[in-house]
Tab-separated table of C-alpha atoms and ligand atoms in Angstrom:
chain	number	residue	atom	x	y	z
A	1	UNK	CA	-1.444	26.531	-16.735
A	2	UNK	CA	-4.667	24.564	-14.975
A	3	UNK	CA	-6.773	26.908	-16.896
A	4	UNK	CA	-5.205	26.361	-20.257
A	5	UNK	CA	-5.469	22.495	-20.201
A	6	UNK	CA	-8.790	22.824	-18.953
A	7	UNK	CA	-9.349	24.585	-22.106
A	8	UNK	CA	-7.946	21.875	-24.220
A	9	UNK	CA	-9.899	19.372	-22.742
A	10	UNK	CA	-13.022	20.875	-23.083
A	11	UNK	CA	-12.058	21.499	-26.645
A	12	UNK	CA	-10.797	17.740	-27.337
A	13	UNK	CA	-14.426	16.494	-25.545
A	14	UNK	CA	-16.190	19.115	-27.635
A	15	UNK	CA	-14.297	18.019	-31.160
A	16	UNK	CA	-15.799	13.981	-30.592
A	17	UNK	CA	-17.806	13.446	-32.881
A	18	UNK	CA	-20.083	11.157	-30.479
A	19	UNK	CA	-21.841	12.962	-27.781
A	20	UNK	CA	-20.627	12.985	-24.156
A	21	UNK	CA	-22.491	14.311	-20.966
A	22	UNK	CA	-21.342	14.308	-17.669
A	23	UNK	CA	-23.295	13.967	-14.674
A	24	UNK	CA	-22.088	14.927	-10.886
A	25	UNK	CA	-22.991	12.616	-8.299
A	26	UNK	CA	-26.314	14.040	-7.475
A	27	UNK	CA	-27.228	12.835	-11.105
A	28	UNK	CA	-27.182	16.696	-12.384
A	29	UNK	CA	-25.732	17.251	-15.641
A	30	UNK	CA	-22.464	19.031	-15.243
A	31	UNK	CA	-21.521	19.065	-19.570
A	32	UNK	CA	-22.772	18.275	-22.218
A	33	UNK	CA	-20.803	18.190	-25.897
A	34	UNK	CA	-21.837	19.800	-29.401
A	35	UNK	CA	-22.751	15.903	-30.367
A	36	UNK	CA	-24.920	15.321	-27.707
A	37	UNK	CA	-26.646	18.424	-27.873
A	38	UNK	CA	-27.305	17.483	-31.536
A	39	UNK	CA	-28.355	13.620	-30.536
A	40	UNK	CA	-30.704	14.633	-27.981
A	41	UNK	CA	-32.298	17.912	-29.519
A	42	UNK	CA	-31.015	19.688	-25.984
A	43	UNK	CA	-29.028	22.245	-25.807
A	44	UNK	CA	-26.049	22.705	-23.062
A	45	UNK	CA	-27.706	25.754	-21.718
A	46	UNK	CA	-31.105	24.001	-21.054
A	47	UNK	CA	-29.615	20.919	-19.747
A	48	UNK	CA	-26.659	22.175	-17.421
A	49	UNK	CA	-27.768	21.691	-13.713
A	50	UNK	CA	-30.876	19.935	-14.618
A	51	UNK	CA	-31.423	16.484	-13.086
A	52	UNK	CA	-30.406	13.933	-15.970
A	53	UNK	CA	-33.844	11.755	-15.459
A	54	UNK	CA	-36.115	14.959	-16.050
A	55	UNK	CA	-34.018	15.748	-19.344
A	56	UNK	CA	-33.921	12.295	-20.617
A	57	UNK	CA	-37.247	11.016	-19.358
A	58	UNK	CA	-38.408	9.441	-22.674
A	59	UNK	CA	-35.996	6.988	-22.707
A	60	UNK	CA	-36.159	4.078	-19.911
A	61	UNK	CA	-32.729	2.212	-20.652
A	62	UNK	CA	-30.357	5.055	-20.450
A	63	UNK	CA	-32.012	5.868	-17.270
A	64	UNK	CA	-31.790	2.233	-16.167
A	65	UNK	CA	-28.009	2.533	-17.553
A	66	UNK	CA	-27.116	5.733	-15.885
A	67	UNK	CA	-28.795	4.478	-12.460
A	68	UNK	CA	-26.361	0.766	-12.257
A	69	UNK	CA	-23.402	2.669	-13.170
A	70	UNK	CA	-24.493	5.812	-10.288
A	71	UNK	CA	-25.394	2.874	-7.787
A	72	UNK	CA	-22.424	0.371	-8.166
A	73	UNK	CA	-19.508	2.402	-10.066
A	74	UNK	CA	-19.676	-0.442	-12.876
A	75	UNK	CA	-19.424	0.817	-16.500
A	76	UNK	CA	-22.491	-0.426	-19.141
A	77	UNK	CA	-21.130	-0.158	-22.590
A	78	UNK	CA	-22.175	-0.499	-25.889
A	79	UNK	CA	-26.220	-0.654	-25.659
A	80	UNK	CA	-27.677	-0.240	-29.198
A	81	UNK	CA	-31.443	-0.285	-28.268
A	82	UNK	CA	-31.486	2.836	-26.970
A	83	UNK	CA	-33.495	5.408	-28.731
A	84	UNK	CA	-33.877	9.139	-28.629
A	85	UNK	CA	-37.094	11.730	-29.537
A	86	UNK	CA	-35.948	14.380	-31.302
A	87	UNK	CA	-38.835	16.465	-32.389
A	88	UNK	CA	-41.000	13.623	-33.149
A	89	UNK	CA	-38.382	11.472	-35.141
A	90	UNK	CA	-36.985	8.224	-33.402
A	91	UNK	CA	-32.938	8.586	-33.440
A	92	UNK	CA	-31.432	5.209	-32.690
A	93	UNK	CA	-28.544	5.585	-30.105
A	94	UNK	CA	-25.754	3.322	-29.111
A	95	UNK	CA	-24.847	4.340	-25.305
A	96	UNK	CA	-22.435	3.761	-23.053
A	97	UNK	CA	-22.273	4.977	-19.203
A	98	UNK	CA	-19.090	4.999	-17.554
A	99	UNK	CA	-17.747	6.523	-13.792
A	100	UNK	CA	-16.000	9.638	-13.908
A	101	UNK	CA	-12.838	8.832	-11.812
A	102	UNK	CA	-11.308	11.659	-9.923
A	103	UNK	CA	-7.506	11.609	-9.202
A	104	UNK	CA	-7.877	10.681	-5.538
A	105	UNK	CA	-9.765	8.042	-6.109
A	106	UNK	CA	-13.287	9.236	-5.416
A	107	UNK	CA	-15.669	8.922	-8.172
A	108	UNK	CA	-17.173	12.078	-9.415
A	109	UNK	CA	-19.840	11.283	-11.205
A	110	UNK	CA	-21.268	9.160	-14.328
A	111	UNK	CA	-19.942	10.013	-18.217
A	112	UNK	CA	-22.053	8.906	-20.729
A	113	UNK	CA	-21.401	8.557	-24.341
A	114	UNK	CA	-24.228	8.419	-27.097
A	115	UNK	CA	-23.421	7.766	-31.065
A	116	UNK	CA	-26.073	8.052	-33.502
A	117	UNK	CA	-26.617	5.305	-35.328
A	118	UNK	CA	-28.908	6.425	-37.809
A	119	UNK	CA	-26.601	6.265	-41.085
A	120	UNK	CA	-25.517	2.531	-40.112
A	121	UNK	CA	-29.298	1.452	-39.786
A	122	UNK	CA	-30.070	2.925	-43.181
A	123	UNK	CA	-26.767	1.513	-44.711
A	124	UNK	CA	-27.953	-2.153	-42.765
A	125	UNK	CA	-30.995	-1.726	-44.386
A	126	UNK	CA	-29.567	-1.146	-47.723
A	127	UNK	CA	-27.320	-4.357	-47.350
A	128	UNK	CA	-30.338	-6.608	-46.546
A	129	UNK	CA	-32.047	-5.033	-49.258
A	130	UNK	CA	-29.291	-6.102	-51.480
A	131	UNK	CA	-28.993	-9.582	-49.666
A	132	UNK	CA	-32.904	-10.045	-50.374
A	133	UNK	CA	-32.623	-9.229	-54.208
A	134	UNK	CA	-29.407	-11.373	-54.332
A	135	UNK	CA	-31.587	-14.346	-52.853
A	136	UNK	CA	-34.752	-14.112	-54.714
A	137	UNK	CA	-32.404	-13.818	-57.915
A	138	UNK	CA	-30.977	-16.868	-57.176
A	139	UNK	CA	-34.087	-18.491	-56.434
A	140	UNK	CA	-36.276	-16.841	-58.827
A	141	UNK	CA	-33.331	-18.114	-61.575
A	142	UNK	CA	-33.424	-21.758	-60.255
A	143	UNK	CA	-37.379	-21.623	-60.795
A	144	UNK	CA	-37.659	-19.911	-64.124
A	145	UNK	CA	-35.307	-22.948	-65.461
A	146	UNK	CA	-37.930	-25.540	-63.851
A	147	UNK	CA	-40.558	-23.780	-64.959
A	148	UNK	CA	-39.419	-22.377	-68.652
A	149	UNK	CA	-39.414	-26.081	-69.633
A	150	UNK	CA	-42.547	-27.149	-68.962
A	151	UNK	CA	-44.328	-24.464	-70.080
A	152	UNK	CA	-42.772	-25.118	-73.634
A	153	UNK	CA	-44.352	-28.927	-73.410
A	154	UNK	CA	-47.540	-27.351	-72.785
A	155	UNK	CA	-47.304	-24.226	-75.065
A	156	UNK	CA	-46.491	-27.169	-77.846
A	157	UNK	CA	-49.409	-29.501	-77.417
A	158	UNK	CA	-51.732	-26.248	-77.512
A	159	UNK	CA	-50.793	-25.694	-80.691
A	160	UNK	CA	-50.653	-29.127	-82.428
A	161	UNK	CA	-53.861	-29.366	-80.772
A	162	UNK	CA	-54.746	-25.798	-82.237
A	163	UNK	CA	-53.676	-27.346	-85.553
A	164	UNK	CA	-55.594	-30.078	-84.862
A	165	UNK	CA	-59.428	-28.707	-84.796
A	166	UNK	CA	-60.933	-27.305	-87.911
A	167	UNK	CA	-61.396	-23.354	-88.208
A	168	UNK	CA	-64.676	-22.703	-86.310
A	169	UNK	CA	-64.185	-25.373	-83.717
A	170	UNK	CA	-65.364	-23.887	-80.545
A	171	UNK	CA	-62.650	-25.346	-79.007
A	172	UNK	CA	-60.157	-23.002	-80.269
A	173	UNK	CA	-61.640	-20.516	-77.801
A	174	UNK	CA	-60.093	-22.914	-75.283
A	175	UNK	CA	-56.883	-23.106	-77.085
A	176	UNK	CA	-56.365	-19.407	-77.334
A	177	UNK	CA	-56.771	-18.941	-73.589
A	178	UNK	CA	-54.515	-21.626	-72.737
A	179	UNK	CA	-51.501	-20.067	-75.013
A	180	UNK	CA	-52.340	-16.276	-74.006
A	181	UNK	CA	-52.267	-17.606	-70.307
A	182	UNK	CA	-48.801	-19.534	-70.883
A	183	UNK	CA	-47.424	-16.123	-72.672
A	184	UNK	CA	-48.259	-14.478	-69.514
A	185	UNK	CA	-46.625	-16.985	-66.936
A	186	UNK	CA	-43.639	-16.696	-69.591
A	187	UNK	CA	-43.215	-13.101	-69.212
A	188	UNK	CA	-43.505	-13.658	-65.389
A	189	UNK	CA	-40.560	-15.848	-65.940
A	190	UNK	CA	-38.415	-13.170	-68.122
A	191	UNK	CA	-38.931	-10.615	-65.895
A	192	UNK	CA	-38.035	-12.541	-62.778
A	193	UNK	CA	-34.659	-13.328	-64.558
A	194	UNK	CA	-34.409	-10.236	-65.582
A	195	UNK	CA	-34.385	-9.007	-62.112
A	196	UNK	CA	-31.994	-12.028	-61.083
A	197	UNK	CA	-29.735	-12.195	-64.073
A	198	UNK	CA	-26.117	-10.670	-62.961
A	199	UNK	CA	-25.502	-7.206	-64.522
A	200	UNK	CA	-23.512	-7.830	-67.825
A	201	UNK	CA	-23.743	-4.756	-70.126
A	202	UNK	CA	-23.192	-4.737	-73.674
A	203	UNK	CA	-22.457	-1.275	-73.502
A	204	UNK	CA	-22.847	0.675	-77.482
A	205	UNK	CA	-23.669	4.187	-78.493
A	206	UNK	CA	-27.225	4.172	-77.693
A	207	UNK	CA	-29.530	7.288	-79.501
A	208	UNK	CA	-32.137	8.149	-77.011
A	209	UNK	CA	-34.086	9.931	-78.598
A	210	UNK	CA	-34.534	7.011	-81.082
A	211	UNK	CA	-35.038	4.860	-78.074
A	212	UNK	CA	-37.723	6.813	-76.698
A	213	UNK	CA	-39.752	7.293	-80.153
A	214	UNK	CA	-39.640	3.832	-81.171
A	215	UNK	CA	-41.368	2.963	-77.560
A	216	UNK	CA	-43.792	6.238	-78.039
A	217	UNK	CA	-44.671	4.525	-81.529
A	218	UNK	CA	-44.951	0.897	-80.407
A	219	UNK	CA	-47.662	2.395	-77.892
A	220	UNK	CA	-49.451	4.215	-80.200
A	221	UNK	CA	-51.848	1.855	-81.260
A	222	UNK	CA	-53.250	1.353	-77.199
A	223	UNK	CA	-52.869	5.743	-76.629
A	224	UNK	CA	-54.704	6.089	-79.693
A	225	UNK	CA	-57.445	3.387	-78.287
A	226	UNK	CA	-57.423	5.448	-75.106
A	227	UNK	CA	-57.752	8.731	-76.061
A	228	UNK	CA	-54.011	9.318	-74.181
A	229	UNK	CA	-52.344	12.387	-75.759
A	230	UNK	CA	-48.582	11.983	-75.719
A	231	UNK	CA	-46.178	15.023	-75.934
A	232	UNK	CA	-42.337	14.260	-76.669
A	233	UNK	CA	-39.793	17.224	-75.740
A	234	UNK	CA	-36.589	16.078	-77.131
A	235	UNK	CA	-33.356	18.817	-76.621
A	236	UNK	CA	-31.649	18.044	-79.729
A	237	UNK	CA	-28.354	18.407	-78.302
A	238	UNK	CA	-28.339	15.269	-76.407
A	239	UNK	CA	-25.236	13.457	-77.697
A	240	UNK	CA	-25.389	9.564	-77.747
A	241	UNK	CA	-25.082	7.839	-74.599
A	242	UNK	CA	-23.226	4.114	-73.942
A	243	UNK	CA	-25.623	2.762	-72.995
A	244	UNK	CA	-26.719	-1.368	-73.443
A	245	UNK	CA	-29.932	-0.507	-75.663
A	246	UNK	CA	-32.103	-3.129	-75.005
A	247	UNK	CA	-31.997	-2.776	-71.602
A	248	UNK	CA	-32.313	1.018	-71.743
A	249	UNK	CA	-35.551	0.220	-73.648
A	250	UNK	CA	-36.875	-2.265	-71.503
A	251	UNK	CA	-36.663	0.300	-68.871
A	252	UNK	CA	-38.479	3.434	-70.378
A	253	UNK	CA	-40.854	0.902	-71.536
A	254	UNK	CA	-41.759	-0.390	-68.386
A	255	UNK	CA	-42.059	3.355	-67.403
A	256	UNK	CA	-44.318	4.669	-70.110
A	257	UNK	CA	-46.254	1.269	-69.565
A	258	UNK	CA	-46.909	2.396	-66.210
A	259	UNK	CA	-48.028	5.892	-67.074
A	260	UNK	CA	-50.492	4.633	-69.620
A	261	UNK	CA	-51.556	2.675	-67.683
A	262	UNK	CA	-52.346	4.860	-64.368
A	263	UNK	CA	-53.779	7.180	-67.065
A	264	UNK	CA	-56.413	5.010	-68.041
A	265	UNK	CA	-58.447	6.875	-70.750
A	266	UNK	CA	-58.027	10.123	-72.020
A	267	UNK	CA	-54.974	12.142	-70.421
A	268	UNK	CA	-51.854	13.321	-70.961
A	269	UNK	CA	-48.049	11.535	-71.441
A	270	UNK	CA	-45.420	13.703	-71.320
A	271	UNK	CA	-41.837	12.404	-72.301
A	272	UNK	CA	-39.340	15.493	-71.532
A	273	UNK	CA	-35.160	14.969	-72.115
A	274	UNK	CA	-32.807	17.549	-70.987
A	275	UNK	CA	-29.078	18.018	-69.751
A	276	UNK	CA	-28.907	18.618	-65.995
A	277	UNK	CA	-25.451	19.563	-63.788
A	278	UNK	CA	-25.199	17.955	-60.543
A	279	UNK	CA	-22.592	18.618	-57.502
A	280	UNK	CA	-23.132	15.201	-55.611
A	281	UNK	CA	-22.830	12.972	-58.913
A	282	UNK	CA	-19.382	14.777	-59.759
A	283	UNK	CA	-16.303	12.110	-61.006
A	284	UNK	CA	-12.842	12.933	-60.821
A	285	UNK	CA	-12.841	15.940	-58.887
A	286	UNK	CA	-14.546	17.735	-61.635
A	287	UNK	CA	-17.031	20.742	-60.308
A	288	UNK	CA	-19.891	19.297	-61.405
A	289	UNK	CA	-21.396	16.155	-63.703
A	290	UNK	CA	-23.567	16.490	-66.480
A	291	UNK	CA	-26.695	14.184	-66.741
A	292	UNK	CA	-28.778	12.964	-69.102
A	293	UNK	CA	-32.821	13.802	-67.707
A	294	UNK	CA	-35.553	11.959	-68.837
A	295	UNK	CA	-38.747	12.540	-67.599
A	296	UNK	CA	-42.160	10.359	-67.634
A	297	UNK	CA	-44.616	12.465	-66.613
A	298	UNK	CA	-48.619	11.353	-66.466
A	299	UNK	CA	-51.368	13.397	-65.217
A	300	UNK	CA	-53.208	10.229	-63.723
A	301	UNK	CA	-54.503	9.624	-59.996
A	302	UNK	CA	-50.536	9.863	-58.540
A	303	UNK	CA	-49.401	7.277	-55.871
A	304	UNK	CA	-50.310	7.450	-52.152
A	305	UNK	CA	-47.625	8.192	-50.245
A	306	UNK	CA	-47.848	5.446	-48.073
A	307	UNK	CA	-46.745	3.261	-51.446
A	308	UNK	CA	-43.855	5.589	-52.359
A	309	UNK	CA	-41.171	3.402	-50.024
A	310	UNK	CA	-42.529	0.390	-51.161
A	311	UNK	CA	-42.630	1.257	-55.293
A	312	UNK	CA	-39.188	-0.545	-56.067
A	313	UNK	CA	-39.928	-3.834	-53.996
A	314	UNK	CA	-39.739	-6.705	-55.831
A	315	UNK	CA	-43.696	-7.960	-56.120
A	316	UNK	CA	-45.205	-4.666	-55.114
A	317	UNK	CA	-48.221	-3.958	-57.050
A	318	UNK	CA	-51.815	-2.127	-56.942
A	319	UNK	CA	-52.897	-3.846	-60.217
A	320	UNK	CA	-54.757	-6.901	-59.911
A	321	UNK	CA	-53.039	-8.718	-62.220
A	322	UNK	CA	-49.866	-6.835	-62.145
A	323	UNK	CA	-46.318	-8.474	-61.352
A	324	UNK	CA	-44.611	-5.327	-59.178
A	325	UNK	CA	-41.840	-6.488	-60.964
A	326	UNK	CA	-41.114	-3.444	-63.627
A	327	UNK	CA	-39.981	-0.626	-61.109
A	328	UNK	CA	-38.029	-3.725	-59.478
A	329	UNK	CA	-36.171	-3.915	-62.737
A	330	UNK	CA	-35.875	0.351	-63.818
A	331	UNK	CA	-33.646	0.344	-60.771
A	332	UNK	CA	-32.218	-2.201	-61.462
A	333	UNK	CA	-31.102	-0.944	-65.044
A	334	UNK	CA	-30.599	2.059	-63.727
A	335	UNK	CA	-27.745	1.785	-61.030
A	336	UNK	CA	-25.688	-0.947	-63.286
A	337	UNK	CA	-25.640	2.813	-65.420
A	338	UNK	CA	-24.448	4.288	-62.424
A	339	UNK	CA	-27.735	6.850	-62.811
A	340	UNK	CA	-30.381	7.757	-60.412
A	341	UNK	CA	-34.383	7.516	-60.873
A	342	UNK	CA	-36.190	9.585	-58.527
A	343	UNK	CA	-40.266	9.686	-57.899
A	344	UNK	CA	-42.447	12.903	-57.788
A	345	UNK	CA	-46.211	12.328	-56.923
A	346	UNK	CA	-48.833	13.887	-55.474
A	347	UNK	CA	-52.096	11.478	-54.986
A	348	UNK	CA	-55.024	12.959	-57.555
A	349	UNK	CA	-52.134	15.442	-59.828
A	350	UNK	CA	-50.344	12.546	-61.374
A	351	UNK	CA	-46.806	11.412	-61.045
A	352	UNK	CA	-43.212	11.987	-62.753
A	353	UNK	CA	-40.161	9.458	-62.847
A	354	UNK	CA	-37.217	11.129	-63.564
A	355	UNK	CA	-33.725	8.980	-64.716
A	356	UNK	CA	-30.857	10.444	-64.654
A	357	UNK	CA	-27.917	9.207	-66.597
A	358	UNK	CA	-24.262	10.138	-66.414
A	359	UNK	CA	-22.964	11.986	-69.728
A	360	UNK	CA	-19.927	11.681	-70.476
A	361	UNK	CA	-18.034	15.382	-71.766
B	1	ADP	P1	-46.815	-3.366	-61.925
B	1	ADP	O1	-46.887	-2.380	-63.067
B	1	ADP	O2	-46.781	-4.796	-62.391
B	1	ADP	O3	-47.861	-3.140	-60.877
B	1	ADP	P2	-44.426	-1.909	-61.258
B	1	ADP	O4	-43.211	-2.279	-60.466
B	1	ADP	O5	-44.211	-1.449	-62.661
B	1	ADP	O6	-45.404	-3.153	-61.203
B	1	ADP	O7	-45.214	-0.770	-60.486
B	1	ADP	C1	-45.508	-0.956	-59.118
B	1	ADP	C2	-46.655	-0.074	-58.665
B	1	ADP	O8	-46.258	1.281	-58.682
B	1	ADP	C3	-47.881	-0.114	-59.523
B	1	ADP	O9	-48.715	-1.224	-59.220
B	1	ADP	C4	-48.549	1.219	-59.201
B	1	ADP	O10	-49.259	1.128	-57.994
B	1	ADP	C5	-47.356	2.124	-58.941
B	1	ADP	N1	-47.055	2.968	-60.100
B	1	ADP	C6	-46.023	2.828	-60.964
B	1	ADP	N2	-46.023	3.807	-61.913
B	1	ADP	C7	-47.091	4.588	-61.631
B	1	ADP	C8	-47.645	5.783	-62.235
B	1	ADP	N3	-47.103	6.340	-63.319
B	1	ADP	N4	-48.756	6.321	-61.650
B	1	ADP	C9	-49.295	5.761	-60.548
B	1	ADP	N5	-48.826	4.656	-59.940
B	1	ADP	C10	-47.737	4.069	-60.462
B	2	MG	MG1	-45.341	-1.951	-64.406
């Protein structure tokens, strides 16, 4: 009977999903749990009998934790600085260190109990993500009102004054600069409320295809200057999407902008569609969704990877008079479709952006 609840303990410890390890009183580990061998990168077989401070050398606080609760039978719970090394990577640990407590009274050791906290650091970092957008929109939609009007007062007197001087006036050179700089600021503007402006779709049937060629055409002029060669791949069986058009314009534009202009002169554009199945975006219990693919592929210099986390920031830009504002936005447009875009770049072979957008059967 002993036996067989010994047994079911050791498979009730061994089902936690956070990892437990027992130490004896000597400070030797006496078991260790599936989830802790996972946490630490140790296995049970390597780590039973072993003194707990040569195992877990690398990190000073769950020492410091095991050692109070060894030297004074008090329990430390709930530390969430403590990391782990696991093959290089930094796993951040909440731990707890407890005393075992035999039945007569004696204590038997030290129980400690470690629960990876990677996912909720990567879902906090998500949130304050979010939170950051949420505030800059708000901001950003407070100063593009204070700002919008002004810039009409000024945008006005340039042209009366415009009006104002004869035809070869060299003054109109000033002019001209001051109404292509207020264009500029004013496209700042639109794109920062773009970027703040709650998602409201005016969802349609949206033709893709017709999307993407109007954009490809509206470009040709500057691909044409450049030497850029654009291919378009179109699978004609591509139903209509709902979509809200302009904003599914807006985004390939900003996309194909980008491409041009990484390409620079000469160089290839490649705009690709296809249908794609996919497990993990799957609705309704059904097998497996199919998605809409649309691929912007360049062959310019490609992004460092050092800049491939920081592409979708708001403000993030290698272009000296770029915003950083357009990726911002694609994902933006992108998730209120309840779609995906996804980066593939290699520094020097150019770069693809793939978005992928829910079809529905
Ligand atoms: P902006 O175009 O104003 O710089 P974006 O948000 O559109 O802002 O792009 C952010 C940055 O991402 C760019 O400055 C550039 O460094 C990088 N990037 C975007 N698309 C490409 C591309 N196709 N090839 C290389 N780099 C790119
Ligand atoms: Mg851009």
């Amino acid at each position: 009977m002993h036996d067989v609840m010994e047994g079911y303990y050791e498979n009730v410890i061994d089902s936690v999903g956070d990892g437990v390890i027992v130490l004896d009183n000597s400070g030797a580990v006496t078991f260790v749990n599936p989830a802790a061998e996972e946490i630490c990168g140790v296995s049970r077989r390597q780590a039973k009998g072993k003194r707990f401070s040569s195992i877990f050398s690398g990190s000073d606080l769950l020492l410091e934790m095991v050692e109070k609760t060894m030297a004074t039978g008090m329990s430390v719970s709930d530390h969430e600085n403590v990391v782990m090394r696991r093959g290089g990577r930094v796993v951040p640990v909440s731990a707890s260190t407890s005393p075992l407590q035999m039945s007569d009274g004696e204590r038997g050791g030290t129980i400690v109990v470690l629960r990876d906290l990677t996912k909720v650091r990567e879902l906090e970092a998500a949130v304050r993500h979010a939170d950051r957008l949420s505030s800059l929109g708000t901001l950003a939609a407070g100063l593009a009102h204070e700002i919008k009007n002004p810039l009409g007062g000024i945008k006005g007197a340039a042209q009366l004054l415009e009006m104002e001087l004869p035809e070869s006036h060299e003054m109109r050179e000033y002019t001209r600069v001051v109404l292509k700089e207020v264009q500029r600021v004013n496209s700042i503007v639109e794109q920062l409320l773009a970027l703040a402006s709650p998602g409201k779709l005016k969802l349609d049937k949206v033709n893709l295809h017709q999307v993407l060629g109007d954009i490809i055409l509206l470009q040709k002029h500057d691909t044409d200057c450049r030497g850029i060669t654009v291919h378009q791949f179109f699978d004609p069986s591509i139903p209509p999407i709902v979509a809200d058009e302009s904003l599914i314009t807006q985004l390939f534009l900003n996309l194909i902008r980008n491409a041009i202009e990484a390409i620079g002169e000469g160089g290839t554009l490649k705009v690709t569609s296809r249908i794609v199945y996919d497990y993990s975006m799957s609705q309704r219990g059904e097998g497996r969704a199919r998605l809409l693919a649309v691929d912007v592929a360049d062959n310019g210099p490609g992004i460092a990877e050092e800049n491939l986390e920081q592409l979708f920031m708001p403000f993030f830009t290698t272009k000296p008079t770029g915003t950083g504002l357009g990726l911002a936005i694609c994902q933006k447009i992108v998730s209120e479709h309840r779609g995906m875009i996804n980066v593939d770049s290699h520094a020097g072979r150019g770069t693809v952006f793939t978005v992928s957008l829910p079809l529905l059967q």
